[in-house]
Amino acid sequence: MGELGRKLRRFFRFEGVSLDVVLVTAAISYVLQINAIVGDEPLYMIAFYTLLPWIPLALFEGIWKVKNYSMIAVLGLFTVLQVGHFSEHLIQVIQLNVMNGTVACPPPVDTIENAMRAAELGLRDAAVEPSYYSTARIAQAGADGLPRLDAAGGYIIGPAACAVFGQLDLGVVHLVWELVGYFGTGLVLLCFPRNIWLFVALLALSWHALEHLTITYFYYFEQAELWPGFRQLWATVPVEGNIYMAVPAGQEAAMLNFYEAGGRFGLMANNGLFEQLTGFDGMPGRAELHMGYNLAITIPTVIGFLVELRNLRSRYLEMAFSEMSLEDISRLSTKVDDVSFSRGDVILREGDPATHCFLMKEGRVAIYIDYGGPQERKIAELRDGALLGEMGLIEGKPRSATAVALGPVGCLRIDAATFADLMNPNEGEFRSEATMRQVLKIVELRQTT
């Protein structure tokens, strides 16, 4: 992986947030997670409480990434979303095929009707009030709507196969997710028009979005009850704490709308529109089909992101060193560190050895002689785009002045070896006469301000 691995680590680590904030967030997340588990909350609520503290931190870091890396950060965001989306589908398929799960999304709820059916079947005390909680476990139903039994005569029990957050089969949620991915991928394609992998991802997203547009249309607009069929009935049973189980309790004859009769499966899934129109029976189930769709989206998106990640570069370096090639700026971006200072912080101190310099991204810095002493004198004020502390590196002498932040200041820290490389037109990784002249030009500009 080499350089690509370094860029991956840099892109996905927290750079705009301090380590202390990350550790505090992790501790809060852990406490909320344990509390949800002890409280017998369903899986999606445990996941929600675990992720909740990370949301503001992730938003702040995301804004920082976009500000520093521009559209590559946006592409990275959509890549993470697609990987997360595929993971949801993968978990649903595992729940369905490995854990005896049932696709019932959202799961049956412990309502009065479902509780009464359980009482009639002798599965619960009629005096126990319904909780209106969603069921966490479901006994599989046979073709007659009654429980399927294993070899020992017991129920075949598994989870509601709705992945972690429980909303995969809620059409409008899925549609919004797909449309965000579709338009987002189209947006980044405007910036990376030569990335063939993103075109492949956009084509797969187009078909997947069409599937969910169809499902959503049937759900909201084809509501006339025209199809004779059967609705599954459920009985809900308390298991432990806040955990409830749904047991199949037969079927009732009913007139169904197109969505209930098959429209929920979309175009190509088993029982979907294609099978209903052609009579063909052999398409994969909706869960497996949509996992395949997302695999066809996720793989090219990840590859497309990795292709562009090779060109990851700080836009501040790109502005400051405009005469450098984009390849050199990308390499330089992996050699600098982002640092920030608060109002009153001493960034450089007079008399200290010169081991690094800074390229200012934002904020204002005051330069003092004899800072804090009887002869204190302010000699300059620097703003974004200026080099700070480079004279000590150029002259090989200790710091000649003290730099103090006048407010929040963001900088790129360039170590002495990298700066020397930039200033050497004959040797090193960045040997370039034009780059050296540009650095000296920035220095001269600062000296005249």
PDB file of N, CA, C and O in Angstrom, residues 383-436:
ATOM      1  N   ARG A 383      -1.094  37.130   8.241  1.00  0.00           N
ATOM      2  CA  ARG A 383      -2.410  36.541   7.984  1.00  0.00           C
ATOM      3  C   ARG A 383      -2.262  35.282   7.134  1.00  0.00           C
ATOM      4  O   ARG A 383      -1.136  34.876   6.813  1.00  0.00           O
ATOM      5  N   ASP A 384      -3.415  34.683   6.770  1.00  0.00           N
ATOM      6  CA  ASP A 384      -3.399  33.445   6.011  1.00  0.00           C
ATOM      7  C   ASP A 384      -2.599  33.602   4.709  1.00  0.00           C
ATOM      8  O   ASP A 384      -2.634  34.646   4.065  1.00  0.00           O
ATOM      9  N   GLY A 385      -1.879  32.517   4.375  1.00  0.00           N
ATOM     10  CA  GLY A 385      -1.038  32.504   3.187  1.00  0.00           C
ATOM     11  C   GLY A 385       0.406  32.821   3.480  1.00  0.00           C
ATOM     12  O   GLY A 385       1.274  32.636   2.610  1.00  0.00           O
ATOM     13  N   ALA A 386       0.719  33.289   4.693  1.00  0.00           N
ATOM     14  CA  ALA A 386       2.089  33.671   5.040  1.00  0.00           C
ATOM     15  C   ALA A 386       2.860  32.484   5.590  1.00  0.00           C
ATOM     16  O   ALA A 386       2.297  31.558   6.174  1.00  0.00           O
ATOM     17  N   LEU A 387       4.178  32.508   5.397  1.00  0.00           N
ATOM     18  CA  LEU A 387       5.068  31.560   6.049  1.00  0.00           C
ATOM     19  C   LEU A 387       5.492  32.142   7.381  1.00  0.00           C
ATOM     20  O   LEU A 387       5.717  33.355   7.515  1.00  0.00           O
ATOM     21  N   LEU A 388       5.608  31.287   8.370  1.00  0.00           N
ATOM     22  CA  LEU A 388       5.923  31.726   9.722  1.00  0.00           C
ATOM     23  C   LEU A 388       7.061  30.870  10.258  1.00  0.00           C
ATOM     24  O   LEU A 388       6.953  29.637  10.296  1.00  0.00           O
ATOM     25  N   GLY A 389       8.178  31.505  10.628  1.00  0.00           N
ATOM     26  CA  GLY A 389       9.301  30.778  11.212  1.00  0.00           C
ATOM     27  C   GLY A 389      10.282  30.228  10.207  1.00  0.00           C
ATOM     28  O   GLY A 389      11.159  29.435  10.571  1.00  0.00           O
ATOM     29  N   GLU A 390      10.159  30.635   8.958  1.00  0.00           N
ATOM     30  CA  GLU A 390      11.041  30.085   7.922  1.00  0.00           C
ATOM     31  C   GLU A 390      12.438  30.705   7.953  1.00  0.00           C
ATOM     32  O   GLU A 390      13.414  30.084   7.496  1.00  0.00           O
ATOM     33  N   MET A 391      12.575  31.936   8.501  1.00  0.00           N
ATOM     34  CA  MET A 391      13.867  32.598   8.463  1.00  0.00           C
ATOM     35  C   MET A 391      14.912  31.841   9.287  1.00  0.00           C
ATOM     36  O   MET A 391      16.085  31.753   8.900  1.00  0.00           O
ATOM     37  N   GLY A 392      14.502  31.286  10.403  1.00  0.00           N
ATOM     38  CA  GLY A 392      15.435  30.500  11.208  1.00  0.00           C
ATOM     39  C   GLY A 392      15.942  29.287  10.446  1.00  0.00           C
ATOM     40  O   GLY A 392      17.102  28.885  10.602  1.00  0.00           O
ATOM     41  N   LEU A 393      15.060  28.675   9.618  1.00  0.00           N
ATOM     42  CA  LEU A 393      15.477  27.521   8.824  1.00  0.00           C
ATOM     43  C   LEU A 393      16.407  27.946   7.694  1.00  0.00           C
ATOM     44  O   LEU A 393      17.377  27.254   7.382  1.00  0.00           O
ATOM     45  N   ILE A 394      16.106  29.079   7.064  1.00  0.00           N
ATOM     46  CA  ILE A 394      16.930  29.553   5.948  1.00  0.00           C
ATOM     47  C   ILE A 394      18.313  29.976   6.446  1.00  0.00           C
ATOM     48  O   ILE A 394      19.345  29.650   5.828  1.00  0.00           O
ATOM     49  N   GLU A 395      18.381  30.672   7.587  1.00  0.00           N
ATOM     50  CA  GLU A 395      19.655  31.193   8.094  1.00  0.00           C
ATOM     51  C   GLU A 395      20.367  30.227   9.026  1.00  0.00           C
ATOM     52  O   GLU A 395      21.545  30.423   9.358  1.00  0.00           O
ATOM     53  N   GLY A 396      19.642  29.176   9.474  1.00  0.00           N
ATOM     54  CA  GLY A 396      20.250  28.222  10.399  1.00  0.00           C
ATOM     55  C   GLY A 396      20.522  28.823  11.756  1.00  0.00           C
ATOM     56  O   GLY A 396      21.483  28.442  12.441  1.00  0.00           O
ATOM     57  N   LYS A 397      19.663  29.738  12.198  1.00  0.00           N
ATOM     58  CA  LYS A 397      19.849  30.421  13.471  1.00  0.00           C
ATOM     59  C   LYS A 397      18.614  30.224  14.356  1.00  0.00           C
ATOM     60  O   LYS A 397      17.547  29.845  13.871  1.00  0.00           O
ATOM     61  N   PRO A 398      18.731  30.520  15.676  1.00  0.00           N
ATOM     62  CA  PRO A 398      17.553  30.441  16.557  1.00  0.00           C
ATOM     63  C   PRO A 398      16.490  31.461  16.138  1.00  0.00           C
ATOM     64  O   PRO A 398      16.760  32.391  15.366  1.00  0.00           O
ATOM     65  N   ARG A 399      15.309  31.287  16.707  1.00  0.00           N
ATOM     66  CA  ARG A 399      14.208  32.196  16.388  1.00  0.00           C
ATOM     67  C   ARG A 399      14.592  33.633  16.749  1.00  0.00           C
ATOM     68  O   ARG A 399      15.112  33.892  17.846  1.00  0.00           O
ATOM     69  N   SER A 400      14.285  34.538  15.833  1.00  0.00           N
ATOM     70  CA  SER A 400      14.640  35.942  16.058  1.00  0.00           C
ATOM     71  C   SER A 400      13.488  36.755  16.632  1.00  0.00           C
ATOM     72  O   SER A 400      13.648  37.931  16.948  1.00  0.00           O
ATOM     73  N   ALA A 401      12.317  36.148  16.753  1.00  0.00           N
ATOM     74  CA  ALA A 401      11.152  36.865  17.275  1.00  0.00           C
ATOM     75  C   ALA A 401      10.159  35.856  17.832  1.00  0.00           C
ATOM     76  O   ALA A 401      10.299  34.638  17.659  1.00  0.00           O
ATOM     77  N   THR A 402       9.147  36.354  18.526  1.00  0.00           N
ATOM     78  CA  THR A 402       8.083  35.518  19.096  1.00  0.00           C
ATOM     79  C   THR A 402       6.797  35.743  18.314  1.00  0.00           C
ATOM     80  O   THR A 402       6.445  36.895  17.999  1.00  0.00           O
ATOM     81  N   ALA A 403       6.104  34.655  17.996  1.00  0.00           N
ATOM     82  CA  ALA A 403       4.836  34.724  17.268  1.00  0.00           C
ATOM     83  C   ALA A 403       3.702  34.341  18.209  1.00  0.00           C
ATOM     84  O   ALA A 403       3.755  33.284  18.858  1.00  0.00           O
ATOM     85  N   VAL A 404       2.676  35.194  18.293  1.00  0.00           N
ATOM     86  CA  VAL A 404       1.554  34.985  19.214  1.00  0.00           C
ATOM     87  C   VAL A 404       0.245  35.029  18.427  1.00  0.00           C
ATOM     88  O   VAL A 404       0.023  35.940  17.616  1.00  0.00           O
ATOM     89  N   ALA A 405      -0.638  34.040  18.679  1.00  0.00           N
ATOM     90  CA  ALA A 405      -1.935  33.991  18.001  1.00  0.00           C
ATOM     91  C   ALA A 405      -2.842  35.100  18.523  1.00  0.00           C
ATOM     92  O   ALA A 405      -3.000  35.267  19.734  1.00  0.00           O
ATOM     93  N   LEU A 406      -3.442  35.872  17.604  1.00  0.00           N
ATOM     94  CA  LEU A 406      -4.372  36.942  17.985  1.00  0.00           C
ATOM     95  C   LEU A 406      -5.815  36.444  18.028  1.00  0.00           C
ATOM     96  O   LEU A 406      -6.725  37.208  18.341  1.00  0.00           O
ATOM     97  N   GLY A 407      -6.010  35.204  17.724  1.00  0.00           N
ATOM     98  CA  GLY A 407      -7.324  34.567  17.715  1.00  0.00           C
ATOM     99  C   GLY A 407      -7.119  33.131  17.286  1.00  0.00           C
ATOM    100  O   GLY A 407      -5.979  32.635  17.268  1.00  0.00           O
ATOM    101  N   PRO A 408      -8.163  32.404  16.933  1.00  0.00           N
ATOM    102  CA  PRO A 408      -7.979  31.049  16.407  1.00  0.00           C
ATOM    103  C   PRO A 408      -7.109  31.075  15.156  1.00  0.00           C
ATOM    104  O   PRO A 408      -7.353  31.853  14.241  1.00  0.00           O
ATOM    105  N   VAL A 409      -6.092  30.220  15.126  1.00  0.00           N
ATOM    106  CA  VAL A 409      -5.146  30.173  14.012  1.00  0.00           C
ATOM    107  C   VAL A 409      -4.982  28.724  13.568  1.00  0.00           C
ATOM    108  O   VAL A 409      -4.788  27.823  14.400  1.00  0.00           O
ATOM    109  N   GLY A 410      -5.083  28.495  12.248  1.00  0.00           N
ATOM    110  CA  GLY A 410      -4.834  27.176  11.675  1.00  0.00           C
ATOM    111  C   GLY A 410      -3.591  27.224  10.803  1.00  0.00           C
ATOM    112  O   GLY A 410      -3.414  28.161  10.017  1.00  0.00           O
ATOM    113  N   CYS A 411      -2.704  26.236  10.953  1.00  0.00           N
ATOM    114  CA  CYS A 411      -1.434  26.233  10.218  1.00  0.00           C
ATOM    115  C   CYS A 411      -1.118  24.833   9.699  1.00  0.00           C
ATOM    116  O   CYS A 411      -1.629  23.829  10.212  1.00  0.00           O
ATOM    117  N   LEU A 412      -0.258  24.783   8.700  1.00  0.00           N
ATOM    118  CA  LEU A 412       0.377  23.550   8.256  1.00  0.00           C
ATOM    119  C   LEU A 412       1.816  23.579   8.754  1.00  0.00           C
ATOM    120  O   LEU A 412       2.572  24.514   8.456  1.00  0.00           O
ATOM    121  N   ARG A 413       2.201  22.559   9.510  1.00  0.00           N
ATOM    122  CA  ARG A 413       3.543  22.499  10.082  1.00  0.00           C
ATOM    123  C   ARG A 413       4.473  21.777   9.113  1.00  0.00           C
ATOM    124  O   ARG A 413       4.209  20.636   8.731  1.00  0.00           O
ATOM    125  N   ILE A 414       5.560  22.438   8.699  1.00  0.00           N
ATOM    126  CA  ILE A 414       6.531  21.875   7.764  1.00  0.00           C
ATOM    127  C   ILE A 414       7.847  21.703   8.508  1.00  0.00           C
ATOM    128  O   ILE A 414       8.409  22.684   9.025  1.00  0.00           O
ATOM    129  N   ASP A 415       8.349  20.466   8.607  1.00  0.00           N
ATOM    130  CA  ASP A 415       9.582  20.256   9.363  1.00  0.00           C
ATOM    131  C   ASP A 415      10.790  20.754   8.572  1.00  0.00           C
ATOM    132  O   ASP A 415      10.711  21.055   7.374  1.00  0.00           O
ATOM    133  N   ALA A 416      11.924  20.827   9.266  1.00  0.00           N
ATOM    134  CA  ALA A 416      13.130  21.415   8.680  1.00  0.00           C
ATOM    135  C   ALA A 416      13.603  20.650   7.454  1.00  0.00           C
ATOM    136  O   ALA A 416      14.015  21.251   6.451  1.00  0.00           O
ATOM    137  N   ALA A 417      13.561  19.305   7.514  1.00  0.00           N
ATOM    138  CA  ALA A 417      14.051  18.505   6.389  1.00  0.00           C
ATOM    139  C   ALA A 417      13.203  18.735   5.144  1.00  0.00           C
ATOM    140  O   ALA A 417      13.727  18.872   4.027  1.00  0.00           O
ATOM    141  N   THR A 418      11.880  18.780   5.319  1.00  0.00           N
ATOM    142  CA  THR A 418      10.993  18.995   4.167  1.00  0.00           C
ATOM    143  C   THR A 418      11.186  20.401   3.606  1.00  0.00           C
ATOM    144  O   THR A 418      11.213  20.585   2.382  1.00  0.00           O
ATOM    145  N   PHE A 419      11.339  21.397   4.486  1.00  0.00           N
ATOM    146  CA  PHE A 419      11.550  22.760   4.019  1.00  0.00           C
ATOM    147  C   PHE A 419      12.867  22.874   3.257  1.00  0.00           C
ATOM    148  O   PHE A 419      12.944  23.548   2.214  1.00  0.00           O
ATOM    149  N   ALA A 420      13.916  22.227   3.775  1.00  0.00           N
ATOM    150  CA  ALA A 420      15.205  22.242   3.074  1.00  0.00           C
ATOM    151  C   ALA A 420      15.088  21.603   1.700  1.00  0.00           C
ATOM    152  O   ALA A 420      15.711  22.051   0.726  1.00  0.00           O
ATOM    153  N   ASP A 421      14.280  20.535   1.616  1.00  0.00           N
ATOM    154  CA  ASP A 421      14.036  19.879   0.326  1.00  0.00           C
ATOM    155  C   ASP A 421      13.360  20.841  -0.648  1.00  0.00           C
ATOM    156  O   ASP A 421      13.725  20.930  -1.824  1.00  0.00           O
ATOM    157  N   LEU A 422      12.373  21.600  -0.149  1.00  0.00           N
ATOM    158  CA  LEU A 422      11.681  22.560  -1.007  1.00  0.00           C
ATOM    159  C   LEU A 422      12.616  23.666  -1.498  1.00  0.00           C
ATOM    160  O   LEU A 422      12.431  24.205  -2.596  1.00  0.00           O
ATOM    161  N   MET A 423      13.621  23.979  -0.691  1.00  0.00           N
ATOM    162  CA  MET A 423      14.526  25.068  -1.030  1.00  0.00           C
ATOM    163  C   MET A 423      15.741  24.621  -1.835  1.00  0.00           C
ATOM    164  O   MET A 423      16.580  25.445  -2.208  1.00  0.00           O
ATOM    165  N   ASN A 424      15.843  23.311  -2.111  1.00  0.00           N
ATOM    166  CA  ASN A 424      16.999  22.791  -2.845  1.00  0.00           C
ATOM    167  C   ASN A 424      16.574  22.437  -4.266  1.00  0.00           C
ATOM    168  O   ASN A 424      15.859  21.457  -4.474  1.00  0.00           O
ATOM    169  N   PRO A 425      17.002  23.203  -5.279  1.00  0.00           N
ATOM    170  CA  PRO A 425      16.561  22.936  -6.650  1.00  0.00           C
ATOM    171  C   PRO A 425      17.313  21.785  -7.319  1.00  0.00           C
ATOM    172  O   PRO A 425      16.952  21.375  -8.423  1.00  0.00           O
ATOM    173  N   ASN A 426      18.321  21.244  -6.660  1.00  0.00           N
ATOM    174  CA  ASN A 426      19.172  20.246  -7.310  1.00  0.00           C
ATOM    175  C   ASN A 426      19.035  18.842  -6.720  1.00  0.00           C
ATOM    176  O   ASN A 426      19.299  17.852  -7.405  1.00  0.00           O
ATOM    177  N   GLU A 427      18.636  18.720  -5.463  1.00  0.00           N
ATOM    178  CA  GLU A 427      18.558  17.420  -4.806  1.00  0.00           C
ATOM    179  C   GLU A 427      17.244  17.304  -4.038  1.00  0.00           C
ATOM    180  O   GLU A 427      16.589  18.293  -3.749  1.00  0.00           O
ATOM    181  N   GLY A 428      16.897  16.059  -3.680  1.00  0.00           N
ATOM    182  CA  GLY A 428      15.706  15.826  -2.876  1.00  0.00           C
ATOM    183  C   GLY A 428      14.481  15.481  -3.698  1.00  0.00           C
ATOM    184  O   GLY A 428      14.520  15.404  -4.933  1.00  0.00           O
ATOM    185  N   GLU A 429      13.391  15.289  -3.011  1.00  0.00           N
ATOM    186  CA  GLU A 429      12.150  14.837  -3.646  1.00  0.00           C
ATOM    187  C   GLU A 429      11.462  15.945  -4.434  1.00  0.00           C
ATOM    188  O   GLU A 429      10.793  15.693  -5.429  1.00  0.00           O
ATOM    189  N   PHE A 430      11.605  17.198  -3.996  1.00  0.00           N
ATOM    190  CA  PHE A 430      10.869  18.299  -4.615  1.00  0.00           C
ATOM    191  C   PHE A 430      11.784  19.249  -5.383  1.00  0.00           C
ATOM    192  O   PHE A 430      11.470  20.416  -5.524  1.00  0.00           O
ATOM    193  N   ARG A 431      12.947  18.769  -5.834  1.00  0.00           N
ATOM    194  CA  ARG A 431      13.913  19.664  -6.471  1.00  0.00           C
ATOM    195  C   ARG A 431      13.275  20.407  -7.644  1.00  0.00           C
ATOM    196  O   ARG A 431      12.836  19.800  -8.614  1.00  0.00           O
ATOM    197  N   SER A 432      13.198  21.722  -7.467  1.00  0.00           N
ATOM    198  CA  SER A 432      12.563  22.559  -8.476  1.00  0.00           C
ATOM    199  C   SER A 432      12.989  23.998  -8.266  1.00  0.00           C
ATOM    200  O   SER A 432      12.832  24.550  -7.174  1.00  0.00           O
ATOM    201  N   GLU A 433      13.536  24.580  -9.273  1.00  0.00           N
ATOM    202  CA  GLU A 433      13.922  25.986  -9.235  1.00  0.00           C
ATOM    203  C   GLU A 433      12.695  26.872  -9.015  1.00  0.00           C
ATOM    204  O   GLU A 433      12.731  27.837  -8.252  1.00  0.00           O
ATOM    205  N   ALA A 434      11.569  26.514  -9.690  1.00  0.00           N
ATOM    206  CA  ALA A 434      10.346  27.307  -9.581  1.00  0.00           C
ATOM    207  C   ALA A 434       9.804  27.278  -8.151  1.00  0.00           C
ATOM    208  O   ALA A 434       9.342  28.296  -7.623  1.00  0.00           O
ATOM    209  N   THR A 435       9.862  26.101  -7.495  1.00  0.00           N
ATOM    210  CA  THR A 435       9.367  25.992  -6.120  1.00  0.00           C
ATOM    211  C   THR A 435      10.217  26.827  -5.176  1.00  0.00           C
ATOM    212  O   THR A 435       9.696  27.536  -4.309  1.00  0.00           O
ATOM    213  N   MET A 436      11.524  26.759  -5.325  1.00  0.00           N
ATOM    214  CA  MET A 436      12.398  27.552  -4.476  1.00  0.00           C
ATOM    215  C   MET A 436      12.097  29.044  -4.642  1.00  0.00           C
ATOM    216  O   MET A 436      12.014  29.779  -3.652  1.00  0.00           O
TER     217      MET A 436
END
